[in-house]
């Protein structure tokens, strides 16, 4: 039977990695064979861990790009888990397609948008071919409502690829994002 692709997307702190790890747990309990990958660029928690903002973690393989995933998949496995999928090259889409066609379930977690609200291309393309898209939200760090679907950058740094946590980024709702942007221009 063909595998399926599940995408877990949303802003920072929305529980994407937590949800990814809960799927890992299900495969672990079922004694399935699986591998967990992350991009080497995300060095926040050491190279070989996928970790949530609350400290949950699993062992992972840090890879430079999507072709390293194919190279590491010689034996037959049941599932592949990939965190921070927004940092992968677009070729990941073709590789994921191959995996689901060869009966492997694939779960990817990642940001849908940059702090400038530009779509992350690899995430967007994977969402298009996914069997299921889980769009998460966070608690808005300005108004406190559980409706944050955007990430706001609190520093002046304009780079759209910039690893970090609360010292750089907060989760906000659209109204609070617009208010913060207006205040910044004043
Ligand atoms: P993601 O991978 O989407 O950034 P994680 O799964 O690593 O998220 O972390 C989710 C956890 O982050 C929540 O369970 C909560 O404890 C914490 N957290 C911190 N800030 C927020 C916020 N603004 N909204 C929701 N959860 C938050
Ligand atoms: P998280 O979704 O697990 O919280 O991690 C997101 C990572 O992406 C974090 O290292 C910060 C980084 N990031 C960017 O590089 N650019 C962005 O525009 C945003 C919002 C986050
Ligand atoms: Mg995460
Ligand atoms: Zn808000």
mmCIF file of C-alpha atoms and ligand atoms in Angstrom:
data_model
loop_
_atom_site.group_PDB
_atom_site.id
_atom_site.type_symbol
_atom_site.label_atom_id
_atom_site.label_comp_id
_atom_site.label_asym_id
_atom_site.label_seq_id
_atom_site.Cartn_x
_atom_site.Cartn_y
_atom_site.Cartn_z
ATOM 1 C CA UNK A 1 0.000 0.000 0.000
ATOM 2 C CA UNK A 2 1.267 3.488 -0.827
ATOM 3 C CA UNK A 3 2.476 5.625 2.049
ATOM 4 C CA UNK A 4 0.987 8.974 2.943
ATOM 5 C CA UNK A 5 2.376 12.462 3.453
ATOM 6 C CA UNK A 6 1.325 14.427 6.531
ATOM 7 C CA UNK A 7 2.382 18.087 6.794
ATOM 8 C CA UNK A 8 2.413 19.877 10.153
ATOM 9 C CA UNK A 9 2.731 23.637 9.567
ATOM 10 C CA UNK A 10 2.234 26.945 11.335
ATOM 11 C CA UNK A 11 4.142 29.774 13.028
ATOM 12 C CA UNK A 12 6.880 29.339 15.627
ATOM 13 C CA UNK A 13 5.793 27.899 19.017
ATOM 14 C CA UNK A 14 2.584 26.423 17.573
ATOM 15 C CA UNK A 15 3.524 22.878 18.600
ATOM 16 C CA UNK A 16 4.746 21.567 15.227
ATOM 17 C CA UNK A 17 7.711 19.659 16.630
ATOM 18 C CA UNK A 18 5.623 18.396 19.575
ATOM 19 C CA UNK A 19 3.065 16.973 17.149
ATOM 20 C CA UNK A 20 5.819 15.450 14.984
ATOM 21 C CA UNK A 21 7.248 13.716 18.068
ATOM 22 C CA UNK A 22 3.813 12.378 19.015
ATOM 23 C CA UNK A 23 3.673 10.652 15.605
ATOM 24 C CA UNK A 24 7.212 9.302 16.191
ATOM 25 C CA UNK A 25 5.922 7.830 19.473
ATOM 26 C CA UNK A 26 3.079 6.041 17.660
ATOM 27 C CA UNK A 27 5.528 4.377 15.234
ATOM 28 C CA UNK A 28 7.878 3.547 18.108
ATOM 29 C CA UNK A 29 5.045 1.887 20.077
ATOM 30 C CA UNK A 30 4.083 -0.076 16.966
ATOM 31 C CA UNK A 31 7.683 -1.335 16.675
ATOM 32 C CA UNK A 32 7.929 0.183 13.182
ATOM 33 C CA UNK A 33 11.170 1.019 11.434
ATOM 34 C CA UNK A 34 11.701 4.749 10.952
ATOM 35 C CA UNK A 35 14.269 7.517 10.663
ATOM 36 C CA UNK A 36 14.129 11.117 11.891
ATOM 37 C CA UNK A 37 15.903 13.884 9.945
ATOM 38 C CA UNK A 38 16.627 17.545 10.473
ATOM 39 C CA UNK A 39 18.604 20.098 8.440
ATOM 40 C CA UNK A 40 22.156 20.601 9.694
ATOM 41 C CA UNK A 41 21.635 24.393 9.497
ATOM 42 C CA UNK A 42 19.488 24.223 12.656
ATOM 43 C CA UNK A 43 22.200 23.823 15.260
ATOM 44 C CA UNK A 44 20.180 25.141 18.211
ATOM 45 C CA UNK A 45 20.103 21.888 20.168
ATOM 46 C CA UNK A 46 23.234 20.137 18.995
ATOM 47 C CA UNK A 47 23.492 18.468 15.651
ATOM 48 C CA UNK A 48 21.698 15.194 16.307
ATOM 49 C CA UNK A 49 18.520 16.093 18.212
ATOM 50 C CA UNK A 50 15.065 17.189 17.215
ATOM 51 C CA UNK A 51 13.828 19.159 20.206
ATOM 52 C CA UNK A 52 10.687 21.086 21.174
ATOM 53 C CA UNK A 53 10.530 24.449 22.955
ATOM 54 C CA UNK A 54 9.492 22.518 26.082
ATOM 55 C CA UNK A 55 12.497 20.192 25.968
ATOM 56 C CA UNK A 56 11.049 16.957 24.514
ATOM 57 C CA UNK A 57 13.609 15.393 22.179
ATOM 58 C CA UNK A 58 14.413 12.472 19.890
ATOM 59 C CA UNK A 59 17.617 11.374 18.203
ATOM 60 C CA UNK A 60 17.805 12.601 14.617
ATOM 61 C CA UNK A 61 20.152 12.564 11.661
ATOM 62 C CA UNK A 62 21.324 16.047 10.672
ATOM 63 C CA UNK A 63 21.592 16.330 6.876
ATOM 64 C CA UNK A 64 22.957 19.029 4.566
ATOM 65 C CA UNK A 65 20.257 18.577 1.940
ATOM 66 C CA UNK A 66 17.508 16.357 0.578
ATOM 67 C CA UNK A 67 19.828 14.028 -1.348
ATOM 68 C CA UNK A 68 21.397 12.922 1.952
ATOM 69 C CA UNK A 69 17.980 11.577 2.946
ATOM 70 C CA UNK A 70 17.839 9.269 -0.095
ATOM 71 C CA UNK A 71 21.403 8.119 0.481
ATOM 72 C CA UNK A 72 20.547 7.148 4.053
ATOM 73 C CA UNK A 73 17.500 5.067 3.112
ATOM 74 C CA UNK A 74 18.919 1.834 1.801
ATOM 75 C CA UNK A 75 16.994 -0.607 3.931
ATOM 76 C CA UNK A 76 13.227 -0.882 3.911
ATOM 77 C CA UNK A 77 11.529 1.338 6.463
ATOM 78 C CA UNK A 78 7.962 2.208 7.464
ATOM 79 C CA UNK A 79 8.235 5.942 8.036
ATOM 80 C CA UNK A 80 10.388 9.042 7.673
ATOM 81 C CA UNK A 81 10.057 12.107 9.921
ATOM 82 C CA UNK A 82 11.543 15.475 8.932
ATOM 83 C CA UNK A 83 11.595 18.592 11.134
ATOM 84 C CA UNK A 84 12.295 22.196 10.004
ATOM 85 C CA UNK A 85 11.351 21.236 6.474
ATOM 86 C CA UNK A 86 11.365 24.908 5.378
ATOM 87 C CA UNK A 87 15.174 24.813 5.303
ATOM 88 C CA UNK A 88 15.365 22.024 2.697
ATOM 89 C CA UNK A 89 15.921 22.509 -1.036
ATOM 90 C CA UNK A 90 12.939 22.053 -3.372
ATOM 91 C CA UNK A 91 14.262 18.663 -4.536
ATOM 92 C CA UNK A 92 12.872 17.279 -1.276
ATOM 93 C CA UNK A 93 9.433 17.311 -2.948
ATOM 94 C CA UNK A 94 10.518 14.744 -5.559
ATOM 95 C CA UNK A 95 12.174 12.580 -2.924
ATOM 96 C CA UNK A 96 9.129 12.632 -0.634
ATOM 97 C CA UNK A 97 6.946 11.669 -3.618
ATOM 98 C CA UNK A 98 9.245 8.694 -4.296
ATOM 99 C CA UNK A 99 9.042 7.647 -0.655
ATOM 100 C CA UNK A 100 5.251 7.680 -0.463
ATOM 101 C CA UNK A 101 5.055 5.827 -3.782
ATOM 102 C CA UNK A 102 7.327 3.156 -2.302
ATOM 103 C CA UNK A 103 5.023 2.614 0.710
ATOM 104 C CA UNK A 104 6.829 4.829 3.236
ATOM 105 C CA UNK A 105 4.765 7.200 5.425
ATOM 106 C CA UNK A 106 6.310 10.673 5.568
ATOM 107 C CA UNK A 107 5.677 13.271 8.275
ATOM 108 C CA UNK A 108 7.119 16.779 7.850
ATOM 109 C CA UNK A 109 6.949 19.711 10.264
ATOM 110 C CA UNK A 110 7.911 23.237 9.316
ATOM 111 C CA UNK A 111 7.146 26.912 9.050
ATOM 112 C CA UNK A 112 4.667 27.867 6.335
ATOM 113 C CA UNK A 113 5.781 31.530 6.249
ATOM 114 C CA UNK A 114 8.789 33.669 7.032
ATOM 115 C CA UNK A 115 8.416 36.528 9.522
ATOM 116 C CA UNK A 116 7.772 38.697 6.424
ATOM 117 C CA UNK A 117 4.782 36.470 5.561
ATOM 118 C CA UNK A 118 6.487 35.071 2.452
ATOM 119 C CA UNK A 119 5.692 31.370 1.919
ATOM 120 C CA UNK A 120 8.633 29.023 2.480
ATOM 121 C CA UNK A 121 8.744 27.365 -0.954
ATOM 122 C CA UNK A 122 9.561 23.793 0.063
ATOM 123 C CA UNK A 123 6.847 23.781 2.730
ATOM 124 C CA UNK A 124 4.329 25.224 0.262
ATOM 125 C CA UNK A 125 5.100 22.627 -2.418
ATOM 126 C CA UNK A 126 4.885 19.755 0.065
ATOM 127 C CA UNK A 127 1.551 21.080 1.365
ATOM 128 C CA UNK A 128 0.262 20.945 -2.202
ATOM 129 C CA UNK A 129 0.986 17.221 -2.570
ATOM 130 C CA UNK A 130 0.177 16.198 1.024
ATOM 131 C CA UNK A 131 -2.560 13.738 1.976
ATOM 132 C CA UNK A 132 -3.155 15.730 5.152
ATOM 133 C CA UNK A 133 -2.149 19.231 6.255
ATOM 134 C CA UNK A 134 -2.322 20.058 9.956
ATOM 135 C CA UNK A 135 -2.209 23.840 10.353
ATOM 136 C CA UNK A 136 -1.316 24.749 13.926
ATOM 137 C CA UNK A 137 -1.691 28.037 15.782
ATOM 138 C CA UNK A 138 0.034 29.508 18.824
ATOM 139 C CA UNK A 139 -1.003 31.880 21.609
ATOM 140 C CA UNK A 140 -0.506 35.489 20.444
ATOM 141 C CA UNK A 141 2.267 36.902 22.590
ATOM 142 C CA UNK A 142 0.715 40.402 22.442
ATOM 143 C CA UNK A 143 -3.042 39.923 23.017
ATOM 144 C CA UNK A 144 -2.994 36.461 24.596
ATOM 145 C CA UNK A 145 -5.584 34.958 22.245
ATOM 146 C CA UNK A 146 -5.084 31.437 20.869
ATOM 147 C CA UNK A 147 -5.082 32.636 17.256
ATOM 148 C CA UNK A 148 -1.453 33.369 16.350
ATOM 149 C CA UNK A 149 -0.779 32.214 12.795
ATOM 150 C CA UNK A 150 2.210 34.487 12.110
ATOM 151 C CA UNK A 151 5.729 34.943 13.433
ATOM 152 C CA UNK A 152 7.010 38.459 14.164
ATOM 153 C CA UNK A 153 10.709 39.306 14.340
ATOM 154 C CA UNK A 154 11.543 41.575 17.251
ATOM 155 C CA UNK A 155 15.094 42.441 16.148
ATOM 156 C CA UNK A 156 16.165 44.761 13.318
ATOM 157 C CA UNK A 157 17.870 41.896 11.401
ATOM 158 C CA UNK A 158 16.116 41.517 8.015
ATOM 159 C CA UNK A 159 17.463 38.080 6.972
ATOM 160 C CA UNK A 160 14.656 35.594 6.303
ATOM 161 C CA UNK A 161 16.832 32.618 7.238
ATOM 162 C CA UNK A 162 18.041 33.248 10.754
ATOM 163 C CA UNK A 163 18.068 30.521 13.419
ATOM 164 C CA UNK A 164 16.803 31.531 16.850
ATOM 165 C CA UNK A 165 14.103 31.523 19.501
ATOM 166 C CA UNK A 166 12.341 34.019 21.765
ATOM 167 C CA UNK A 167 15.252 36.486 21.635
ATOM 168 C CA UNK A 168 14.369 37.039 17.944
ATOM 169 C CA UNK A 169 10.840 35.839 17.240
ATOM 170 C CA UNK A 170 7.369 35.904 18.808
ATOM 171 C CA UNK A 171 4.105 34.307 17.666
ATOM 172 C CA UNK A 172 1.342 36.829 16.944
ATOM 173 C CA UNK A 173 -2.155 37.090 15.464
ATOM 174 C CA UNK A 174 -2.704 39.120 12.302
ATOM 175 C CA UNK A 175 -4.094 42.203 14.082
ATOM 176 C CA UNK A 176 -1.167 42.349 16.503
ATOM 177 C CA UNK A 177 1.302 41.764 13.636
ATOM 178 C CA UNK A 178 -0.163 44.763 11.788
ATOM 179 C CA UNK A 179 -0.130 46.950 14.920
ATOM 180 C CA UNK A 180 3.496 46.053 15.690
ATOM 181 C CA UNK A 181 4.502 46.804 12.076
ATOM 182 C CA UNK A 182 2.764 50.220 12.186
ATOM 183 C CA UNK A 183 4.442 51.123 15.488
ATOM 184 C CA UNK A 184 7.809 50.217 14.000
ATOM 185 C CA UNK A 185 7.344 52.620 11.062
ATOM 186 C CA UNK A 186 6.412 55.560 13.371
HETATM 187 P P1 LIG B 1 7.205 24.608 17.184
HETATM 188 O O1 LIG B 1 8.028 23.459 16.690
HETATM 189 O O2 LIG B 1 5.937 24.834 16.406
HETATM 190 O O3 LIG B 1 8.013 25.886 17.282
HETATM 191 P P2 LIG B 1 7.231 23.221 19.746
HETATM 192 O O4 LIG B 1 6.464 21.955 19.564
HETATM 193 O O5 LIG B 1 8.716 23.132 19.779
HETATM 194 O O6 LIG B 1 6.720 24.300 18.668
HETATM 195 O O7 LIG B 1 6.826 23.918 21.106
HETATM 196 C C1 LIG B 1 5.496 24.139 21.490
HETATM 197 C C2 LIG B 1 5.517 24.653 22.938
HETATM 198 O O8 LIG B 1 6.011 25.983 22.977
HETATM 199 C C3 LIG B 1 4.165 24.760 23.597
HETATM 200 O O9 LIG B 1 3.778 23.519 24.137
HETATM 201 C C4 LIG B 1 4.406 25.785 24.693
HETATM 202 O O10 LIG B 1 4.846 25.185 25.885
HETATM 203 C C5 LIG B 1 5.570 26.606 24.168
HETATM 204 N N1 LIG B 1 5.216 27.983 23.791
HETATM 205 C C6 LIG B 1 6.022 29.043 23.926
HETATM 206 N N2 LIG B 1 5.430 30.165 23.449
HETATM 207 C C7 LIG B 1 4.211 29.804 23.002
HETATM 208 C C8 LIG B 1 3.123 30.492 22.383
HETATM 209 N N3 LIG B 1 3.181 31.790 22.110
HETATM 210 N N4 LIG B 1 2.025 29.787 22.028
HETATM 211 C C9 LIG B 1 1.953 28.472 22.289
HETATM 212 N N5 LIG B 1 2.945 27.758 22.871
HETATM 213 C C10 LIG B 1 4.071 28.409 23.221
HETATM 214 P P1 LIG B 2 10.395 26.374 15.156
HETATM 215 O O1 LIG B 2 9.313 26.528 14.123
HETATM 216 O O2 LIG B 2 10.623 24.962 15.551
HETATM 217 O O3 LIG B 2 10.168 27.274 16.330
HETATM 218 O O4 LIG B 2 11.771 26.811 14.488
HETATM 219 C C1 LIG B 2 11.837 27.747 13.452
HETATM 220 C C2 LIG B 2 13.264 28.092 13.104
HETATM 221 O O5 LIG B 2 13.260 28.900 11.911
HETATM 222 C C3 LIG B 2 14.014 28.923 14.155
HETATM 223 O O6 LIG B 2 15.382 28.530 14.191
HETATM 224 C C4 LIG B 2 13.951 30.345 13.618
HETATM 225 C C5 LIG B 2 13.944 30.136 12.113
HETATM 226 N N1 LIG B 2 13.228 31.162 11.334
HETATM 227 C C6 LIG B 2 13.836 31.705 10.204
HETATM 228 O O7 LIG B 2 14.974 31.357 9.874
HETATM 229 N N2 LIG B 2 13.156 32.634 9.459
HETATM 230 C C7 LIG B 2 11.896 33.059 9.771
HETATM 231 O O8 LIG B 2 11.337 33.906 9.045
HETATM 232 C C8 LIG B 2 11.261 32.491 10.937
HETATM 233 C C9 LIG B 2 9.869 32.897 11.307
HETATM 234 C C10 LIG B 2 11.969 31.551 11.692
HETATM 235 MG MG1 LIG B 3 9.967 23.125 15.995
HETATM 236 ZN ZN1 LIG B 4 -2.866 39.215 19.030
#
